[in-house]
Amino acid sequence: MRMPRLSPLTAVLSTALLLGTAAVAQQPAADGAKPDVSRVERNYMGAASPLGSESMHQSANPKAPPMTEAEFTRARQIYFERCAGCHGVLRKGATGKPLTPDLTVPKGTDYLKVFIGYGSPAGMPNWLTSGDFDEATVDLMARYIQHDAPTPPEFSLADMQKTLKEYVPVAQRTKKKMNNYNIENIFSVTLRDAGEIALIDGDTKQIINIVKTGYAVHISRTSASGRYLYVIGRDARLNLIDLWMEKPDNVAEIKVGLEARSVETSKFKGWEDKIAIAGTYWPPQFVMMDGDTLKPRKIVGTRGMDVNNEFHPEPRVAAIVSSHQKPEFLVNAKETGKILMVDYTDLENLKMTELSAAKFLHDGGFDSTRRYFMTAANASDKIAVVDTKTSKMAALVDVGKTPHPGRGANFKHPKFGPVWATSGLGDESIAIIGTDPVKNKASAWKVVQSLKGQGGGSLFIKTHPKSNNLWVDTTLNPDPKISQSVAVFDIRDLSKPPQVIDIAACANLKDDGAKRVVQPEYNRKGDEVWFSVWSAKDKESAIVVVDDKTRTCKTAIKDPKLVTPTGKFNIHNTQHDVY
């Protein structure tokens, strides 16, 4: 009987199994469960890093298999597009395992090809069998990770200063609002792949202006006064937009590093609009600036010991929020699991309080009193609670797999009083956490109820003080029916199953794009919910506006300029931490 011919990688897999390395190999599960989870996490963690195109220091490892310069360059680009999010820029490990030569060279190319191609039970995606990589690419990456990791350059205060541009100096800016827009109901909408944001009038649903920004704007933040809008791209370009101008536009910009995610401004009484802060993924640091000019004033590095007292060289700065209790910023150092409470009253003699939470801190927001900061340590499956009045940790709460709350959702539970909720990437659970340690002490900082959403892959959850609805997206779920719809719960009776609304159908798009629905965001009044219907940059996308009371679609905002719309930030809600 003639045996079928095995492909080179399949032959390697067979050899690995015979040698007892089955633990690293994982064929896709028959029911599709494992590839689905891997695909969700790959979509989320594997977003392209701007560092792939940066000039870097490279050194050859004499023990590594040979690579041509062209191969190394291509592999480096692939690594920053697919791998750096999990394994880190320096390959020292983050949510994924370290991939440094001292670990990879002893394993050998054949072993590493199996690991890359077929994945592992610990969560490594199956890059070959999923169709993302072919065998040649698997071989290329197996050789690449045995070489020393190329090192990106640092980014100093002087480097930042060189990039600072003040398009309209403070002295030349208007002294009063020069337009008739209802600024509190303007939406800042990320146009991810265009390197722009769209400012949309929430009253008329018309585009006010398309503003040039950094690539893939991650977040928009409003100054305490409501005049200025700060937006930061993944390429660490920070733009300052003046909403008082006749046509709101950029008045200043700066590049604060090579890759970034977060920006915030001072909100404590007496410090409104005075200080801005931006955190970077690379270099691992944050910088404080003058709020009206973006002039850089102080850089603070985050490299150091993690919550397990182990050194980490690359703690990326994730969420930053501005305390309402003290003149402080709360800064999440992702990989170390440390939350830094940074006093901004004296930048020359900086004071910080360091809190140990849990590793892999990401996003979060305040409870309804704006005293407690609720933030996800997503790969640790926990929500960390910080009391910003006492500057102490209040709790670490176990929740579902890979929580991803955005800013979360605050509402009054029929039984447990004030609560805050988070959905997640890893499963369908929605955790509702009690937040009232005074009148509802027994339920404070505990999961008082777990709801069942449509599935994993949720990025945002949202409600409003004037609403009875709790909206949950499932943007990264691999099932198009789920990623193109949202679940909405009645917070007056959470025993009822959610209503599922096909938001993508409301958009009535003319082509076959992905139509992933992302980030519910309320308008100023709390009677409308806006959703992005997000397709590829060469496909039609839209913003769908839903009547919150009737849960019916009101309108779809469509325009060729709305290229890959994702995050949306209502000025009033962002300014006042309403969510």
Coordinates of C-alpha atoms in Angstrom, one line a residue:
M1 CA 0.0 0.0 0.0
R2 CA 1.4 3.4 -1.0
M3 CA 1.4 6.0 1.8
P4 CA 0.5 9.6 1.0
R5 CA 3.4 12.0 0.6
L6 CA 3.7 14.3 3.6
S7 CA 4.5 18.0 3.2
P8 CA 7.8 19.1 4.8
L9 CA 6.1 20.7 7.8
T10 CA 3.7 17.8 8.3
A11 CA 6.7 15.5 8.3
V12 CA 8.3 17.7 10.9
L13 CA 5.1 17.5 13.0
S14 CA 5.1 13.7 12.8
T15 CA 8.7 13.6 13.9
A16 CA 8.0 16.0 16.8
L17 CA 5.2 13.8 18.0
L18 CA 7.4 10.7 17.9
L19 CA 10.1 12.6 19.9
G20 CA 7.6 13.5 22.6
T21 CA 7.0 17.2 21.8
A22 CA 3.3 16.8 21.4
A23 CA 2.7 19.4 24.0
V24 CA 3.7 22.2 21.6
A25 CA 1.6 21.0 18.7
Q26 CA -2.1 21.5 18.4
Q27 CA -4.3 20.6 15.5
P28 CA -7.4 22.7 15.2
A29 CA -10.2 21.4 17.4
A30 CA -12.9 19.4 15.6
D31 CA -15.7 21.8 16.9
G32 CA -13.7 24.9 15.9
A33 CA -13.6 26.2 19.4
K34 CA -9.8 26.6 19.8
P35 CA -9.2 28.3 16.4
D36 CA -12.1 30.7 17.1
V37 CA -10.5 31.8 20.4
S38 CA -7.1 32.0 18.8
R39 CA -8.5 34.0 15.9
V40 CA -10.2 36.5 18.3
E41 CA -7.0 37.0 20.3
R42 CA -4.9 37.1 17.1
N43 CA -7.1 39.9 15.6
Y44 CA -6.8 41.8 18.9
M45 CA -3.2 41.3 19.9
G46 CA -1.7 41.0 16.4
A47 CA -2.6 44.5 15.1
A48 CA 0.3 45.9 13.1
S49 CA 2.9 47.9 15.0
P50 CA 4.3 51.1 13.4
L51 CA 7.8 49.9 14.6
G52 CA 8.1 47.6 11.6
S53 CA 9.2 50.4 9.4
E54 CA 11.5 52.1 11.8
S55 CA 15.3 52.0 11.5
M56 CA 16.7 49.7 14.1
H57 CA 20.0 48.4 15.4
Q58 CA 20.6 44.8 14.3
S59 CA 23.2 42.2 15.3
A60 CA 23.7 38.7 14.1
N61 CA 23.7 35.7 16.3
P62 CA 26.4 33.3 15.2
K63 CA 24.5 30.3 16.5
A64 CA 21.3 31.1 14.6
P65 CA 20.5 29.7 11.1
P66 CA 21.6 31.9 8.2
M67 CA 19.3 34.6 6.8
T68 CA 19.8 37.0 4.0
E69 CA 19.4 40.7 4.7
A70 CA 16.2 40.7 2.6
E71 CA 14.8 37.7 4.5
F72 CA 15.6 39.4 7.8
T73 CA 13.9 42.6 6.8
R74 CA 10.8 40.8 5.6
A75 CA 10.7 38.7 8.8
R76 CA 11.1 41.8 11.0
Q77 CA 8.1 43.4 9.2
I78 CA 6.0 40.2 9.7
Y79 CA 7.0 40.1 13.4
F80 CA 5.8 43.6 14.0
E81 CA 2.6 43.1 12.1
R82 CA 1.7 39.8 13.7
C83 CA 3.8 38.9 16.8
A84 CA 5.0 42.0 18.7
G85 CA 1.6 42.6 20.4
C86 CA 2.0 39.3 22.3
H87 CA 5.7 38.7 22.6
G88 CA 6.9 42.3 22.9
V89 CA 9.2 44.5 20.8
L90 CA 12.3 43.0 22.3
R91 CA 10.8 39.5 22.3
K92 CA 11.3 39.4 26.0
G93 CA 7.7 38.3 26.5
A94 CA 4.4 40.0 27.3
T95 CA 1.1 38.2 27.2
G96 CA 3.0 35.7 25.0
K97 CA 6.2 33.8 26.0
P98 CA 9.7 35.2 25.5
L99 CA 11.3 34.4 22.1
T100 CA 14.9 35.3 22.8
P101 CA 17.8 33.3 21.2
D102 CA 18.9 31.8 24.5
L103 CA 15.5 30.0 24.4
T104 CA 14.8 29.5 20.7
V105 CA 18.3 28.4 19.5
P106 CA 18.3 25.3 21.7
K107 CA 14.9 24.3 20.4
G108 CA 16.0 24.3 16.8
T109 CA 14.3 25.3 13.6
D110 CA 12.2 22.1 13.1
Y111 CA 10.7 22.4 16.6
L112 CA 9.9 26.1 16.2
K113 CA 8.3 25.4 12.8
V114 CA 5.9 23.1 14.5
F115 CA 5.1 25.6 17.3
I116 CA 4.5 28.4 14.8
G117 CA 2.6 26.3 12.3
Y118 CA 0.3 24.4 14.6
G119 CA 0.1 26.5 17.7
S120 CA 0.0 25.4 21.4
P121 CA -2.6 24.7 24.1
A122 CA -1.4 27.8 25.9
G123 CA -2.8 30.1 23.2
M124 CA -0.2 30.3 20.5
P125 CA -2.2 30.7 17.2
N126 CA -1.9 28.0 14.5
W127 CA -0.4 30.3 11.9
L128 CA -0.1 27.6 9.2
T129 CA -3.3 25.6 9.5
S130 CA -5.3 28.8 9.9
G131 CA -4.1 29.9 6.5
D132 CA -2.3 33.0 7.7
F133 CA 1.2 31.7 6.9
D134 CA 2.4 29.4 4.2
E135 CA 5.2 26.9 4.9
A136 CA 7.9 29.2 3.5
T137 CA 6.8 32.0 5.9
V138 CA 6.7 29.5 8.8
D139 CA 10.3 28.5 8.0
L140 CA 11.3 32.2 7.7
M141 CA 9.9 33.1 11.1
A142 CA 11.4 30.0 12.8
R143 CA 14.8 31.2 11.7
Y144 CA 14.2 34.8 12.5
I145 CA 13.3 34.3 16.2
Q146 CA 16.7 32.6 16.7
H147 CA 18.5 35.8 15.8
D148 CA 19.0 38.7 18.2
A149 CA 16.0 41.0 18.3
P150 CA 16.6 44.3 16.5
T151 CA 16.4 47.2 18.9
P152 CA 14.3 50.3 18.1
P153 CA 15.8 53.7 19.0
E154 CA 14.9 55.5 22.2
F155 CA 12.9 58.8 22.0
S156 CA 14.1 61.7 24.2
L157 CA 12.7 65.0 25.1
A158 CA 14.9 66.6 22.5
D159 CA 13.6 64.2 19.9
M160 CA 10.1 65.2 20.8
Q161 CA 10.9 68.9 20.7
K162 CA 12.1 68.6 17.1
T163 CA 8.7 67.2 16.0
L164 CA 6.6 69.9 17.8
K165 CA 4.6 72.0 15.4
E166 CA 2.4 74.9 16.6
Y167 CA 0.1 75.7 13.6
V168 CA -1.8 78.4 15.5
P169 CA 0.2 79.9 18.5
V170 CA -1.8 80.5 21.7
A171 CA -1.6 84.3 21.3
Q172 CA -3.3 84.0 17.9
R173 CA -6.1 81.7 18.9
T174 CA -9.6 83.0 19.3
K175 CA -10.7 84.3 22.7
K176 CA -14.3 83.0 22.2
K177 CA -16.1 80.2 20.4
M178 CA -16.3 81.2 16.7
N179 CA -18.8 78.7 15.4
N180 CA -22.5 77.7 16.0
Y181 CA -21.9 74.1 16.6
N182 CA -23.2 72.4 19.7
I183 CA -19.7 71.4 20.7
E184 CA -21.0 69.1 23.5
N185 CA -22.7 66.9 21.0
I186 CA -19.8 66.6 18.5
F187 CA -18.4 63.2 17.9
S188 CA -14.7 62.5 17.2
V189 CA -14.6 59.5 14.9
T190 CA -11.4 57.6 14.2
L191 CA -10.9 56.9 10.5
R192 CA -8.4 54.1 11.3
D193 CA -6.6 53.4 8.0
A194 CA -6.8 57.0 6.6
G195 CA -4.8 58.6 9.4
E196 CA -7.6 61.0 10.1
I197 CA -10.5 61.7 12.4
A198 CA -14.0 62.9 11.3
L199 CA -15.6 65.5 13.5
I200 CA -19.4 64.9 13.1
D201 CA -22.2 67.2 14.3
G202 CA -24.4 65.0 16.5
D203 CA -27.4 67.2 16.0
T204 CA -27.3 67.4 12.2
K205 CA -25.4 64.2 11.5
Q206 CA -23.2 66.2 9.1
I207 CA -19.4 66.0 8.9
I208 CA -17.9 69.2 10.2
N209 CA -14.3 68.5 9.2
I210 CA -11.9 65.7 8.3
V211 CA -8.7 66.3 10.4
K212 CA -5.3 64.9 9.5
T213 CA -3.9 62.9 12.5
G214 CA -1.6 60.0 13.2
Y215 CA -2.2 56.5 11.9
A216 CA -5.0 54.4 13.5
V217 CA -6.0 56.9 16.2
H218 CA -6.5 54.9 19.3
I219 CA -8.3 57.4 21.5
S220 CA -9.7 60.9 21.6
R221 CA -9.8 62.9 24.9
T222 CA -11.4 66.2 25.7
S223 CA -9.8 68.9 27.9
A224 CA -11.6 69.7 31.1
S225 CA -12.9 73.0 29.7
G226 CA -14.3 71.2 26.6
R227 CA -12.4 73.5 24.2
Y228 CA -9.5 71.2 23.1
L229 CA -9.5 67.7 21.7
Y230 CA -6.4 65.5 22.0
V231 CA -6.1 62.5 19.6
I232 CA -3.2 60.1 19.5
G233 CA -2.3 57.6 16.7
R234 CA -0.6 54.2 17.0
D235 CA 2.4 55.9 15.4
A236 CA 2.6 58.2 18.5
R237 CA 1.6 61.3 16.7
L238 CA -0.4 63.5 19.0
N239 CA -2.7 66.2 17.6
L240 CA -4.3 69.1 19.5
I241 CA -7.6 70.3 17.9
D242 CA -9.3 73.6 18.8
L243 CA -13.1 73.2 18.8
W244 CA -13.6 76.9 19.2
M245 CA -12.3 77.7 15.7
E246 CA -14.8 78.6 13.0
K247 CA -13.9 75.2 11.5
P248 CA -12.3 73.1 14.2
D249 CA -8.8 71.9 13.2
N250 CA -5.3 71.2 14.3
V251 CA -3.5 73.9 16.3
A252 CA -0.5 71.9 17.4
E253 CA 1.0 68.4 17.1
I254 CA 4.0 66.4 18.4
K255 CA 5.4 62.9 18.0
V256 CA 5.9 61.5 21.5
G257 CA 7.6 58.2 20.6
L258 CA 7.4 55.4 18.0
E259 CA 4.2 53.6 19.1
A260 CA 1.5 54.8 21.4
R261 CA -2.1 54.2 22.6
S262 CA -3.0 56.8 25.3
V263 CA -3.5 60.5 26.1
E264 CA -5.2 62.4 28.8
T265 CA -5.4 66.0 30.3
S266 CA -5.6 67.4 33.8
K267 CA -9.1 67.7 35.2
F268 CA -8.7 68.6 38.9
K269 CA -10.0 72.0 39.9
G270 CA -7.5 74.8 39.2
W271 CA -5.6 72.6 36.8
E272 CA -8.1 72.5 33.9
D273 CA -6.3 72.3 30.5
K274 CA -2.9 73.0 32.0
I275 CA -1.2 69.6 31.6
A276 CA -1.4 66.9 29.0
I277 CA 0.1 63.4 29.3
A278 CA 0.7 60.8 26.6
G279 CA 2.0 57.2 27.1
T280 CA 3.9 55.1 24.6
Y281 CA 4.3 51.4 23.9
W282 CA 7.8 52.2 22.6
P283 CA 9.8 53.5 24.2
P284 CA 8.1 52.3 27.4
Q285 CA 7.5 55.7 29.0
F286 CA 5.1 58.6 29.4
V287 CA 5.6 62.3 28.8
M288 CA 3.9 65.3 30.4
M289 CA 3.4 68.4 28.3
D290 CA 1.9 71.9 28.4
G291 CA -1.8 71.4 27.7
D292 CA -2.2 74.3 25.2
T293 CA 0.9 73.9 23.2
L294 CA 2.1 70.2 23.7
K295 CA 5.5 71.5 24.6
P296 CA 7.2 68.4 26.3
R297 CA 8.2 69.0 29.9
K298 CA 8.9 65.7 31.6
I299 CA 9.6 62.1 30.5
V300 CA 9.2 59.1 33.0
G301 CA 10.3 55.6 32.0
T302 CA 8.3 52.6 33.1
R303 CA 11.0 49.9 32.9
G304 CA 11.3 48.1 36.2
M305 CA 10.1 45.3 38.5
D306 CA 6.7 43.7 37.9
V307 CA 4.2 42.6 40.6
N308 CA 6.2 39.3 40.9
N309 CA 9.4 41.3 41.6
E310 CA 10.9 40.3 38.2
F311 CA 12.4 42.9 36.0
H312 CA 10.6 43.7 32.7
P313 CA 12.4 45.8 30.1
E314 CA 9.3 46.8 28.1
P315 CA 6.2 47.8 30.2
R316 CA 4.0 49.5 27.7
V317 CA 1.8 52.3 28.8
A318 CA -1.8 51.5 28.3
A319 CA -4.8 53.5 29.8
I320 CA -4.3 56.8 31.4
V321 CA -7.1 58.6 33.3
S322 CA -7.2 61.9 35.1
S323 CA -8.2 61.8 38.8
H324 CA -11.2 63.8 40.0
Q325 CA -10.1 63.5 43.6
K326 CA -6.5 64.9 43.4
P327 CA -4.2 66.6 40.8
E328 CA -3.0 63.2 39.6
F329 CA -2.9 61.0 36.5
L330 CA -3.4 57.2 36.8
V331 CA -1.0 55.5 34.4
N332 CA -1.3 51.7 33.6
A333 CA 2.1 50.0 33.0
K334 CA 0.8 47.0 31.2
E335 CA 3.4 44.3 31.6
T336 CA 4.5 45.1 35.2
G337 CA 0.9 45.3 36.5
K338 CA 1.7 48.5 38.2
I339 CA -0.6 51.5 38.4
L340 CA 1.3 54.8 38.8
M341 CA -0.5 57.7 40.5
V342 CA 1.4 60.7 39.2
D343 CA 1.2 64.1 40.9
Y344 CA 1.4 66.8 38.2
T345 CA 1.6 69.8 40.5
D346 CA 5.4 69.9 40.3
L347 CA 7.0 68.4 37.2
E348 CA 10.5 69.3 38.3
N349 CA 10.2 67.4 41.6
L350 CA 7.8 64.7 40.5
K351 CA 6.0 62.5 43.1
M352 CA 4.4 59.2 42.2
T353 CA 2.5 56.5 44.2
E354 CA 3.0 53.0 42.8
L355 CA 0.3 50.4 43.3
S356 CA 0.7 46.7 42.5
A357 CA -2.4 45.4 40.7
A358 CA -2.1 42.5 38.2
K359 CA -0.1 42.0 35.0
F360 CA -1.2 43.1 31.6
L361 CA -3.2 46.1 32.6
H362 CA -5.2 47.6 29.7
D363 CA -8.2 49.9 29.6
G364 CA -10.8 51.0 32.2
G365 CA -12.8 53.9 33.6
F366 CA -14.4 55.3 36.8
D367 CA -17.3 54.1 38.8
S368 CA -20.4 56.4 38.9
T369 CA -18.9 58.5 41.8
R370 CA -15.7 59.0 39.8
R371 CA -13.8 58.0 42.9
Y372 CA -12.9 54.4 42.0
F373 CA -10.8 53.5 38.9
M374 CA -11.9 50.2 37.5
T375 CA -9.3 48.8 35.1
A376 CA -8.8 45.5 33.3
A377 CA -5.8 43.3 33.7
N378 CA -7.0 41.5 30.7
A379 CA -4.6 38.5 30.4
S380 CA -4.9 37.9 34.1
D381 CA -8.7 37.8 33.9
K382 CA -9.1 40.4 36.6
I383 CA -10.5 43.9 37.2
A384 CA -8.3 46.1 39.5
V385 CA -10.1 48.7 41.6
V386 CA -8.2 51.8 42.8
D387 CA -9.5 54.2 45.4
T388 CA -8.2 57.5 44.0
K389 CA -9.1 59.3 47.3
T390 CA -7.0 57.1 49.6
S391 CA -4.4 56.2 46.8
K392 CA -4.8 52.5 47.6
M393 CA -5.9 49.3 45.9
A394 CA -9.5 48.6 46.9
A395 CA -9.8 45.1 45.3
L396 CA -8.8 42.7 42.6
V397 CA -11.9 41.1 41.1
D398 CA -11.9 37.8 39.1
V399 CA -14.0 38.0 36.0
G400 CA -14.4 36.2 32.7
K401 CA -11.7 35.5 30.2
T402 CA -9.8 38.5 28.9
P403 CA -12.0 41.4 30.0
H404 CA -12.0 44.4 27.7
P405 CA -14.3 47.1 29.1
G406 CA -13.3 50.2 27.2
R407 CA -14.3 52.6 29.9
G408 CA -17.0 50.1 31.2
A409 CA -20.6 50.8 31.9
N410 CA -22.1 52.3 35.1
F411 CA -25.8 51.7 36.1
K412 CA -28.0 51.0 39.1
H413 CA -28.7 47.3 39.5
P414 CA -32.3 46.5 40.7
K415 CA -30.9 44.4 43.6
F416 CA -27.3 45.4 44.2
G417 CA -27.4 49.2 43.7
P418 CA -24.6 51.0 41.8
V419 CA -22.6 48.6 39.6
W420 CA -20.0 48.7 36.8
A421 CA -19.8 46.2 34.0
T422 CA -17.3 44.7 31.6
S423 CA -17.6 42.4 28.6
G424 CA -14.6 40.5 27.2
L425 CA -12.6 39.0 24.4
G426 CA -12.3 35.5 25.6
D427 CA -15.8 34.3 26.3
E428 CA -19.5 35.4 26.2
S429 CA -19.6 36.4 29.9
I430 CA -20.4 40.0 31.0
A431 CA -19.3 40.7 34.6
I432 CA -21.4 43.0 36.7
I433 CA -19.4 44.3 39.7
G434 CA -20.9 46.1 42.8
T435 CA -19.3 49.5 43.4
D436 CA -21.0 50.8 46.5
P437 CA -19.0 50.1 49.6
V438 CA -21.2 52.3 51.8
K439 CA -24.9 51.3 51.2
N440 CA -24.2 48.0 49.6
K441 CA -21.0 46.9 51.4
A442 CA -21.7 43.1 51.1
S443 CA -21.7 43.3 47.3
A444 CA -18.9 45.9 46.8
W445 CA -16.0 44.7 44.6
K446 CA -17.7 41.4 43.8
V447 CA -19.2 40.0 40.7
V448 CA -22.9 40.2 41.7
Q449 CA -24.2 38.9 38.4
S450 CA -22.8 37.4 35.2
L451 CA -24.8 37.9 31.9
K452 CA -24.4 35.8 28.8
G453 CA -23.7 37.8 25.6
Q454 CA -23.5 36.6 22.0
G455 CA -20.0 35.3 22.3
G456 CA -16.3 36.2 22.7
G457 CA -14.7 39.0 20.8
S458 CA -16.3 42.0 22.6
L459 CA -14.4 45.2 22.7
F460 CA -16.9 47.7 24.3
I461 CA -19.9 47.8 26.6
K462 CA -21.9 51.0 27.2
T463 CA -24.9 52.5 28.9
H464 CA -25.9 56.1 29.9
P465 CA -27.4 57.6 33.1
K466 CA -30.6 58.4 31.2
S467 CA -30.9 54.9 29.6
N468 CA -32.4 51.6 30.6
N469 CA -30.2 49.8 28.0
L470 CA -26.9 48.0 28.2
W471 CA -25.2 47.6 24.8
V472 CA -22.5 45.0 24.1
D473 CA -20.6 44.7 20.8
T474 CA -18.8 41.5 19.6
T475 CA -16.6 43.1 17.0
L476 CA -13.9 40.4 16.8
N477 CA -16.1 37.3 16.9
P478 CA -15.3 35.1 13.9
D479 CA -19.0 34.5 13.1
P480 CA -20.2 37.4 10.8
K481 CA -23.7 37.3 12.2
I482 CA -22.3 38.0 15.6
S483 CA -19.7 40.5 14.7
Q484 CA -22.2 42.5 12.6
S485 CA -24.8 42.7 15.4
V486 CA -25.0 43.8 19.0
A487 CA -26.8 42.5 22.1
V488 CA -28.8 44.9 24.2
F489 CA -30.0 44.1 27.8
D490 CA -32.8 45.8 29.8
I491 CA -31.0 46.9 33.0
R492 CA -34.4 47.0 34.8
D493 CA -34.7 43.2 34.4
L494 CA -31.4 41.5 33.7
S495 CA -33.0 38.0 33.9
K496 CA -34.4 38.6 30.4
P497 CA -32.2 37.5 27.5
P498 CA -30.8 40.3 25.4
Q499 CA -32.3 41.5 22.1
V500 CA -29.9 41.1 19.2
I501 CA -30.0 43.9 16.6
D502 CA -28.4 43.5 13.2
I503 CA -26.6 46.9 13.0
A504 CA -24.8 46.1 9.8
A505 CA -28.2 45.6 8.1
C506 CA -29.3 49.0 9.2
A507 CA -26.3 50.5 7.3
N508 CA -27.5 48.9 4.0
L509 CA -23.9 48.9 2.6
K510 CA -23.6 48.2 -1.1
D511 CA -20.6 45.8 -1.0
D512 CA -19.5 42.7 0.8
G513 CA -17.1 44.2 3.4
A514 CA -16.6 42.7 6.8
K515 CA -19.1 45.2 8.3
R516 CA -17.8 44.6 11.9
V517 CA -19.8 46.6 14.4
V518 CA -17.8 48.4 17.0
Q519 CA -18.2 50.7 20.0
P520 CA -21.6 51.9 21.1
E521 CA -21.3 55.6 22.0
Y522 CA -24.2 57.8 23.3
N523 CA -25.0 61.3 22.3
R524 CA -25.1 64.2 24.7
K525 CA -28.8 63.7 25.6
G526 CA -28.5 60.0 26.1
D527 CA -31.3 59.2 23.6
E528 CA -29.2 57.9 20.7
V529 CA -26.5 55.3 20.4
W530 CA -23.9 55.5 17.6
F531 CA -22.2 52.4 16.1
S532 CA -19.4 52.1 13.6
V533 CA -19.9 49.6 10.8
W534 CA -16.3 48.9 10.0
S535 CA -15.1 47.4 6.7
A536 CA -11.8 47.4 5.0
K537 CA -10.4 50.6 3.6
D538 CA -11.4 49.7 0.0
K539 CA -14.9 48.9 1.1
E540 CA -17.9 51.1 2.2
S541 CA -18.3 51.7 5.9
A542 CA -20.9 53.7 7.9
I543 CA -22.0 55.1 11.2
V544 CA -25.4 53.8 12.3
V545 CA -27.5 55.9 14.8
V546 CA -30.0 53.9 16.9
D547 CA -32.9 55.3 18.9
D548 CA -32.1 54.2 22.4
K549 CA -35.7 54.1 23.6
T550 CA -37.2 52.1 20.7
R551 CA -34.0 50.2 19.8
T552 CA -34.6 51.0 16.2
C553 CA -32.3 52.4 13.6
K554 CA -32.7 56.1 12.9
T555 CA -30.2 56.8 10.2
A556 CA -26.9 55.7 8.6
I557 CA -24.2 58.3 8.1
K558 CA -22.4 57.3 4.8
D559 CA -19.7 59.2 3.0
P560 CA -16.7 58.2 0.9
K561 CA -14.5 60.1 3.4
L562 CA -15.6 57.7 6.3
V563 CA -12.7 55.3 5.7
T564 CA -12.6 52.4 8.3
P565 CA -14.5 54.2 11.1
T566 CA -13.8 52.6 14.5
G567 CA -13.8 54.5 17.8
K568 CA -16.2 57.4 18.5
F569 CA -16.0 59.8 21.3
N570 CA -18.8 62.2 22.2
I571 CA -17.3 65.5 23.5
H572 CA -19.5 65.9 26.5
N573 CA -19.4 62.3 27.6
T574 CA -15.6 62.1 27.2
Q575 CA -15.1 65.4 29.0
H576 CA -17.2 64.4 32.0
D577 CA -16.4 60.6 32.1
V578 CA -20.0 59.6 31.4
Y579 CA -20.3 55.9 30.6

